[in-house]
Amino acid sequence: MRLLGRARTWVRRVPRARRAEEFDRAIAEFFMNIALEEAARGLGRTHPNPAVGAILVKNGRVVARGYHAEAGGPHAEVAAIEAAGPRARG
C-alpha cells in the first residue's frame, strides 16, 4: 500500500503533458521494436542497401508488416502497403 501511495504522489507532481509525452514515447518504442524485428528478417540479403522493416499502424493496431527482402526488390514500406491491401486506406 505504501508503494501505491508514493506512485500517486508522483503522478500528482509530474505535469500531465510530461506523462503524456512519456506514454507516447513508450508506444513509439513498442512499434519501433516490431519494425526492427521485421528488418532483421532481411539481414545479409540486402547489400548494398540497409536492412529495413516497416509496419503500418491504424488506430493503435498493426495492420501490416513488411521488410526489404533482397537488394533490388521492393523496399519495406512498399511490401507493408502491399500486404495491407485495402486496410491501408485512411
Tab-separated table of C-alpha atoms in Angstrom:
chain	number	residue	atom	x	y	z
A	1	MET	CA	0.000	0.000	0.000
A	2	ARG	CA	2.855	2.323	0.766
A	3	LEU	CA	4.263	1.958	-2.753
A	4	LEU	CA	0.898	2.796	-4.263
A	5	GLY	CA	0.760	5.965	-2.177
A	6	ARG	CA	4.169	7.004	-3.493
A	7	ALA	CA	3.063	6.361	-7.053
A	8	ARG	CA	0.003	8.523	-6.571
A	9	THR	CA	2.159	11.299	-5.141
A	10	TRP	CA	4.490	11.052	-8.170
A	11	VAL	CA	1.543	11.212	-10.576
A	12	ARG	CA	0.301	14.386	-8.900
A	13	ARG	CA	3.743	16.012	-9.071
A	14	VAL	CA	4.524	15.195	-12.700
A	15	PRO	CA	2.769	17.504	-15.158
A	16	ARG	CA	0.168	15.841	-17.336
A	17	ALA	CA	1.991	16.899	-20.516
A	18	ARG	CA	5.143	15.096	-19.388
A	19	ARG	CA	3.218	11.928	-18.515
A	20	ALA	CA	1.582	12.024	-21.948
A	21	GLU	CA	4.958	12.540	-23.609
A	22	GLU	CA	6.436	9.541	-21.769
A	23	PHE	CA	3.428	7.426	-22.747
A	24	ASP	CA	3.768	8.456	-26.410
A	25	ARG	CA	7.470	7.611	-26.324
A	26	ALA	CA	6.742	4.154	-24.891
A	27	ILE	CA	4.179	3.468	-27.612
A	28	ALA	CA	6.594	4.622	-30.329
A	29	GLU	CA	9.345	2.390	-28.924
A	30	PHE	CA	6.961	-0.573	-28.874
A	31	PHE	CA	6.135	-0.179	-32.558
A	32	MET	CA	9.761	0.599	-33.452
A	33	ASN	CA	10.832	-2.703	-31.909
A	34	ILE	CA	8.345	-4.525	-34.144
A	35	ALA	CA	9.778	-2.730	-37.194
A	36	LEU	CA	13.309	-3.685	-36.126
A	37	GLU	CA	12.237	-7.334	-35.859
A	38	GLU	CA	10.971	-7.104	-39.430
A	39	ALA	CA	14.249	-5.543	-40.561
A	40	ALA	CA	16.179	-8.435	-39.030
A	41	ARG	CA	14.424	-10.806	-41.450
A	42	GLY	CA	16.325	-9.202	-44.345
A	43	LEU	CA	19.789	-9.141	-42.752
A	44	GLY	CA	22.519	-10.385	-45.056
A	45	ARG	CA	20.411	-10.218	-48.220
A	46	THR	CA	20.058	-6.507	-48.906
A	47	HIS	CA	23.647	-5.358	-49.530
A	48	PRO	CA	24.426	-2.574	-50.542
A	49	ASN	CA	21.095	-1.362	-49.130
A	50	PRO	CA	20.339	-1.340	-45.408
A	51	ALA	CA	18.020	-3.883	-43.840
A	52	VAL	CA	14.730	-2.036	-43.274
A	53	GLY	CA	11.474	-3.061	-41.656
A	54	ALA	CA	8.152	-1.262	-41.764
A	55	ILE	CA	4.786	-1.634	-40.082
A	56	LEU	CA	1.500	0.092	-40.762
A	57	VAL	CA	-0.431	1.065	-37.644
A	58	LYS	CA	-4.050	2.149	-37.703
A	59	ASN	CA	-5.986	3.025	-34.553
A	60	GLY	CA	-3.226	1.546	-32.407
A	61	ARG	CA	-3.184	-1.827	-34.180
A	62	VAL	CA	-0.633	-3.258	-36.561
A	63	VAL	CA	-2.353	-3.525	-39.943
A	64	ALA	CA	0.597	-4.939	-41.895
A	65	ARG	CA	4.312	-5.641	-41.762
A	66	GLY	CA	6.984	-5.622	-44.421
A	67	TYR	CA	10.742	-5.816	-44.841
A	68	HIS	CA	13.342	-5.295	-47.537
A	69	ALA	CA	13.866	-8.926	-48.538
A	70	GLU	CA	16.633	-8.568	-51.136
A	71	ALA	CA	18.716	-5.988	-52.958
A	72	GLY	CA	16.825	-4.706	-55.975
A	73	GLY	CA	13.484	-5.828	-54.552
A	74	PRO	CA	10.689	-3.707	-53.167
A	75	HIS	CA	11.509	-1.685	-50.095
A	76	ALA	CA	9.943	-2.384	-46.710
A	77	GLU	CA	7.347	0.359	-46.995
A	78	VAL	CA	6.089	-0.939	-50.340
A	79	ALA	CA	5.964	-4.507	-49.019
A	80	ALA	CA	3.935	-3.367	-45.982
A	81	ILE	CA	1.474	-1.374	-48.101
A	82	GLU	CA	1.026	-4.305	-50.491
A	83	ALA	CA	0.494	-6.659	-47.536
A	84	ALA	CA	-2.141	-4.338	-46.075
A	85	GLY	CA	-4.156	-4.099	-49.257
A	86	PRO	CA	-7.408	-2.199	-48.648
A	87	ARG	CA	-6.680	-1.983	-44.898
A	88	ALA	CA	-4.048	0.662	-45.750
A	89	ARG	CA	-6.723	3.196	-46.651
A	90	GLY	CA	-7.469	6.044	-44.294
